[in-house]
Tab-separated table of C-alpha atoms in Angstrom:
chain	number	residue	atom	x	y	z
A	421	MET	CA	137.832	81.393	155.499
A	422	ILE	CA	135.722	82.699	158.354
A	423	GLU	CA	132.015	81.914	158.654
A	424	ARG	CA	129.931	85.181	158.032
A	425	PRO	CA	128.872	86.807	161.456
A	426	GLU	CA	125.235	88.250	161.930
A	427	ARG	CA	126.856	91.632	163.936
A	428	ALA	CA	130.257	93.134	163.463
A	429	LEU	CA	132.244	96.082	164.316
A	430	VAL	CA	134.711	97.918	162.431
A	431	SER	CA	137.224	100.224	164.718
A	432	PHE	CA	139.695	102.221	162.995
A	433	ALA	CA	142.171	104.910	163.481
A	434	HIS	CA	141.443	107.534	160.644
A	435	PRO	CA	138.401	108.510	158.228
A	436	ASP	CA	139.844	105.891	154.843
A	437	ASP	CA	141.728	103.077	156.987
A	438	GLU	CA	138.240	100.957	157.154
A	439	ILE	CA	139.108	101.101	153.456
A	440	GLY	CA	141.286	97.300	155.088
A	441	CYS	CA	138.279	95.643	155.419
A	442	ALA	CA	136.399	97.315	152.455
A	443	GLY	CA	135.573	93.929	150.824
A	444	THR	CA	134.958	92.107	153.478
A	445	ILE	CA	132.164	94.252	154.907
A	446	SER	CA	130.896	95.258	151.370
A	447	SER	CA	130.121	91.337	151.195
A	448	TRP	CA	128.641	90.369	154.702
A	449	VAL	CA	126.710	93.281	154.755
A	450	LYS	CA	125.059	92.283	151.504
A	451	GLN	CA	124.045	88.565	152.802
A	452	GLY	CA	122.617	90.024	155.560
A	453	THR	CA	125.113	91.018	158.818
A	454	SER	CA	124.848	94.038	160.241
A	455	VAL	CA	127.558	96.301	160.777
A	456	CYS	CA	128.923	99.313	163.482
A	457	TYR	CA	132.015	101.259	162.195
A	458	VAL	CA	134.046	103.310	165.101
A	459	LEU	CA	136.307	105.545	163.925
A	460	CYS	CA	138.514	107.096	166.484
A	461	THR	CA	139.753	110.215	165.281
A	462	ASN	CA	138.878	113.195	162.998
A	463	GLY	CA	141.006	112.933	160.323
A	464	ASN	CA	141.592	116.986	161.240
A	465	LYS	CA	146.125	116.594	160.308
A	466	GLY	CA	145.808	114.459	157.131
A	467	THR	CA	146.605	117.260	154.295
A	468	GLU	CA	149.966	118.551	152.457
A	469	ASP	CA	148.175	121.710	151.786
A	470	PRO	CA	149.259	124.125	154.573
A	471	ASP	CA	145.966	126.415	153.824
A	472	MET	CA	143.195	123.897	154.557
A	473	THR	CA	142.811	124.557	158.207
A	474	PRO	CA	142.095	121.640	160.660
A	475	SER	CA	138.638	122.138	161.955
A	476	ARG	CA	137.931	121.968	157.647
A	477	LEU	CA	139.800	119.256	156.929
A	478	ALA	CA	137.997	117.570	160.499
A	479	GLU	CA	134.299	118.969	158.140
A	480	VAL	CA	135.275	117.755	154.820
A	481	ARG	CA	136.295	114.065	156.078
A	482	SER	CA	133.227	113.519	158.428
A	483	LYS	CA	131.418	113.759	155.043
A	484	GLU	CA	133.481	111.861	152.913
A	485	GLN	CA	133.736	109.037	156.034
A	486	GLN	CA	129.502	108.734	155.834
A	487	ASP	CA	129.372	108.726	152.211
A	488	ALA	CA	132.173	105.877	151.947
A	489	ALA	CA	130.016	103.721	155.054
A	490	ALA	CA	126.788	104.812	152.446
A	491	VAL	CA	128.030	103.180	149.629
A	492	LEU	CA	128.692	99.285	151.952
A	493	GLY	CA	125.347	99.877	153.078
A	494	VAL	CA	126.427	100.794	156.982
A	495	ALA	CA	124.214	102.715	158.926
A	496	ASP	CA	126.044	102.679	162.310
A	497	LEU	CA	128.400	105.451	162.239
A	498	VAL	CA	130.653	106.514	165.493
A	499	MET	CA	132.692	108.788	165.466
A	500	LEU	CA	134.750	109.530	168.865
A	501	GLY	CA	135.899	112.602	167.358
A	502	TYR	CA	139.693	112.149	168.775
A	503	ASP	CA	142.027	114.917	166.626
A	504	ASP	CA	144.795	113.250	164.088
A	505	GLY	CA	148.015	111.823	166.016
A	506	GLU	CA	146.308	111.966	169.487
A	507	LEU	CA	145.223	108.084	170.085
A	508	GLU	CA	146.202	107.628	173.813
A	509	ASP	CA	145.998	104.674	176.064
A	510	THR	CA	143.575	105.992	178.761
A	511	ARG	CA	140.604	104.946	180.487
A	512	GLU	CA	138.668	107.434	178.768
A	513	PHE	CA	138.956	105.478	175.350
A	514	ARG	CA	139.149	102.499	176.350
A	515	GLY	CA	136.114	103.028	177.696
A	516	LYS	CA	134.077	104.718	174.884
A	517	LEU	CA	135.673	101.367	173.103
A	518	VAL	CA	134.108	99.146	175.937
A	519	LYS	CA	130.648	101.150	175.892
A	520	GLU	CA	130.241	100.732	171.960
A	521	ILE	CA	130.961	97.353	171.719
A	522	ARG	CA	128.433	97.133	174.465
A	523	ARG	CA	125.774	98.637	173.023
A	524	PHE	CA	126.346	97.183	169.892
A	525	ARG	CA	127.636	93.829	170.758
A	526	PRO	CA	129.072	91.892	168.195
A	527	ASP	CA	129.695	88.374	167.339
A	528	VAL	CA	133.423	89.683	165.046
A	529	VAL	CA	135.595	92.984	165.925
A	530	LEU	CA	137.759	93.715	163.198
A	531	THR	CA	141.131	96.445	163.324
A	532	HIS	CA	144.241	97.204	162.926
A	533	ALA	CA	146.937	94.539	163.695
A	534	PRO	CA	148.494	97.039	166.015
A	535	ILE	CA	152.111	95.097	166.359
A	536	THR	CA	153.776	94.770	162.826
A	537	GLN	CA	157.875	93.848	161.480
A	538	LEU	CA	157.873	94.170	157.967
A	539	ARG	CA	157.081	97.411	157.701
A	540	HIS	CA	156.121	101.452	160.574
A	541	THR	CA	153.079	101.154	160.527
A	542	HIS	CA	151.099	105.082	161.680
A	543	ARG	CA	151.146	105.877	165.631
A	544	ASP	CA	147.101	105.738	165.958
A	545	HIS	CA	146.926	102.487	164.239
A	546	ARG	CA	149.095	101.039	166.654
A	547	ILE	CA	146.769	102.494	169.755
A	548	CYS	CA	143.411	102.274	167.724
A	549	GLY	CA	144.703	98.603	167.113
A	550	SER	CA	146.016	97.681	170.920
A	551	VAL	CA	143.406	99.492	172.836
A	552	THR	CA	140.479	97.651	170.573
A	553	LEU	CA	142.084	94.524	171.874
A	554	ASP	CA	141.616	95.169	175.319
A	555	ALA	CA	138.610	96.662	175.470
A	556	VAL	CA	136.910	93.489	174.199
A	557	PHE	CA	139.036	91.240	176.751
A	558	PRO	CA	138.566	91.594	179.498
A	559	TYR	CA	136.871	95.089	180.284
A	560	ALA	CA	133.729	94.942	177.715
A	561	ARG	CA	133.772	90.953	179.589
A	562	ASP	CA	133.681	92.040	182.951
A	563	PRO	CA	130.635	94.017	184.974
A	564	TRP	CA	132.776	95.212	187.338
A	565	HIS	CA	135.076	96.782	183.686
A	566	PHE	CA	133.983	100.223	183.799
A	567	SER	CA	131.027	99.678	186.421
A	568	GLU	CA	129.590	102.879	185.676
A	569	ILE	CA	129.130	101.997	182.071
A	570	THR	CA	126.996	98.788	183.281
A	571	ARG	CA	124.958	100.100	185.647
A	572	ASP	CA	124.474	103.304	182.101
A	573	GLY	CA	121.849	99.751	181.334
A	574	TYR	CA	125.121	98.831	178.731
A	575	GLU	CA	125.339	94.793	179.885
A	576	PRO	CA	128.626	92.969	179.336
A	577	HIS	CA	129.298	91.527	176.648
A	578	LYS	CA	131.242	88.477	175.252
A	579	VAL	CA	133.367	89.284	171.721
A	580	LYS	CA	133.788	86.214	169.539
A	581	THR	CA	136.354	87.058	166.990
A	582	VAL	CA	138.597	89.775	166.285
A	583	LEU	CA	140.266	89.863	162.791
A	584	LEU	CA	143.176	92.593	162.399
A	585	TRP	CA	144.017	93.822	159.510
A	586	GLY	CA	147.266	94.951	158.449
A	587	SER	CA	149.061	91.534	160.012
A	588	ASP	CA	152.514	91.044	158.832
A	589	GLU	CA	151.099	87.148	159.306
A	590	PRO	CA	147.201	86.922	158.032
A	591	GLU	CA	145.809	83.291	157.975
A	592	ILE	CA	142.763	83.993	157.289
A	593	PHE	CA	140.896	85.105	154.380
A	594	VAL	CA	137.901	86.726	152.494
A	595	ASP	CA	137.051	86.051	149.142
A	596	ILE	CA	135.682	89.636	148.459
A	597	ARG	CA	135.880	89.153	143.954
A	598	ASP	CA	132.107	90.371	143.630
A	599	ALA	CA	133.426	93.012	146.344
A	600	ILE	CA	136.337	94.734	144.968
A	601	GLU	CA	134.711	97.520	143.062
A	602	GLN	CA	132.659	98.343	146.050
A	603	LYS	CA	135.857	98.698	147.996
A	604	VAL	CA	137.521	100.947	145.171
A	605	ASN	CA	134.053	102.968	145.355
A	606	ALA	CA	133.861	103.642	149.647
A	607	MET	CA	138.287	104.450	148.984
A	608	LEU	CA	136.579	106.972	146.195
A	609	GLN	CA	134.475	108.997	148.154
A	610	HIS	CA	137.592	109.552	150.739
A	611	ARG	CA	138.984	112.242	147.835
A	612	SER	CA	140.886	114.442	149.989
A	613	GLN	CA	143.111	111.056	150.271
A	614	PHE	CA	143.231	110.172	147.075
A	615	LEU	CA	141.744	111.875	144.295
A	616	ASP	CA	142.727	115.532	145.336
A	617	ARG	CA	146.001	115.478	146.503
A	618	PRO	CA	148.245	117.675	144.947
A	619	ASN	CA	151.710	114.914	144.041
A	620	ARG	CA	148.553	112.348	142.790
A	621	ASP	CA	149.958	110.753	139.769
A	622	PRO	CA	147.240	111.926	137.125
A	623	ASN	CA	148.888	108.608	135.442
A	624	ARG	CA	147.787	106.102	137.653
A	625	VAL	CA	144.135	105.025	137.401
A	626	PRO	CA	142.351	105.748	141.004
A	627	GLY	CA	142.115	102.424	142.751
A	628	ASP	CA	144.533	100.207	140.891
A	629	PHE	CA	146.832	100.338	143.855
A	630	ILE	CA	143.711	98.785	145.760
A	631	ARG	CA	142.800	96.023	142.796
A	632	ASP	CA	146.496	95.386	143.033
A	633	GLY	CA	146.740	95.112	146.758
A	634	ALA	CA	143.352	92.673	146.839
A	635	ARG	CA	145.329	90.254	143.918
A	636	ARG	CA	148.723	90.366	145.666
A	637	MET	CA	146.394	89.159	148.511
A	638	GLY	CA	144.536	86.598	146.732
A	639	GLU	CA	147.723	85.015	144.926
A	640	ARG	CA	148.392	83.792	148.819
A	641	ALA	CA	144.774	82.054	148.913
A	642	GLY	CA	144.036	80.763	145.276
A	643	LEU	CA	141.566	83.657	145.282
A	644	ASP	CA	141.134	86.571	142.777
A	645	TYR	CA	141.679	89.375	145.377
A	646	ALA	CA	141.068	88.294	149.108
A	647	GLU	CA	141.224	90.373	152.065
A	648	GLY	CA	143.972	88.624	155.122
A	649	PHE	CA	143.087	89.041	158.298
A	650	LYS	CA	145.245	87.688	161.631
A	651	LYS	CA	142.343	85.636	163.541
A	652	LEU	CA	142.219	86.546	167.439
A	653	GLU	CA	139.821	83.656	169.053
A	654	PHE	CA	138.462	84.670	172.360
A	655	ARG	CA	136.049	81.741	174.893
A	656	THR	CA	132.726	82.332	175.364
């Protein structure tokens, strides 16, 4: 288990990726944690519909993300606006994450596990996780990294803990029994990805795969429903 933080920042690649930790966020927000979402891309390629233009899809997914955040009580939502599939490990991207970390000053940062061996993951997920980790340490910590951000008033900040979802070997588990339906409800706000897809199985109850995944994770920790993370700690 992990102690509830006062402030948590979630860095994720696409609209709907935050569902990986939505149960944890729901539980923490109910207990008083302040949460910031940093969405890195606009998700404008995430469709099988050739008639849906990237610009229109970006608008749809922006609204879906706002609705999903509202379900969990997350008011601080930052959208960096990179195109879907175009995340790169650049100084510009790293600097934007450094700025948000220094601005929000979280105790805990949650993001994608950048390295997995059991399954292939989206390249944006890997880049987002890797660059977020670099932004946490050492770039957000030291004043002479991104000194221009320091001069703009965003003082260095030391993050205590990073939690990685999607890890092959989760070691920290959060009990989301009381948050599972809010996690499902947040997922359902992303209609373009989970409800309106042309190949969706009409016989499958929306949200069942979320419940099933949380149940399987819970079995590893002796819980009804859980989310699991790899934990990294940094000296403060």
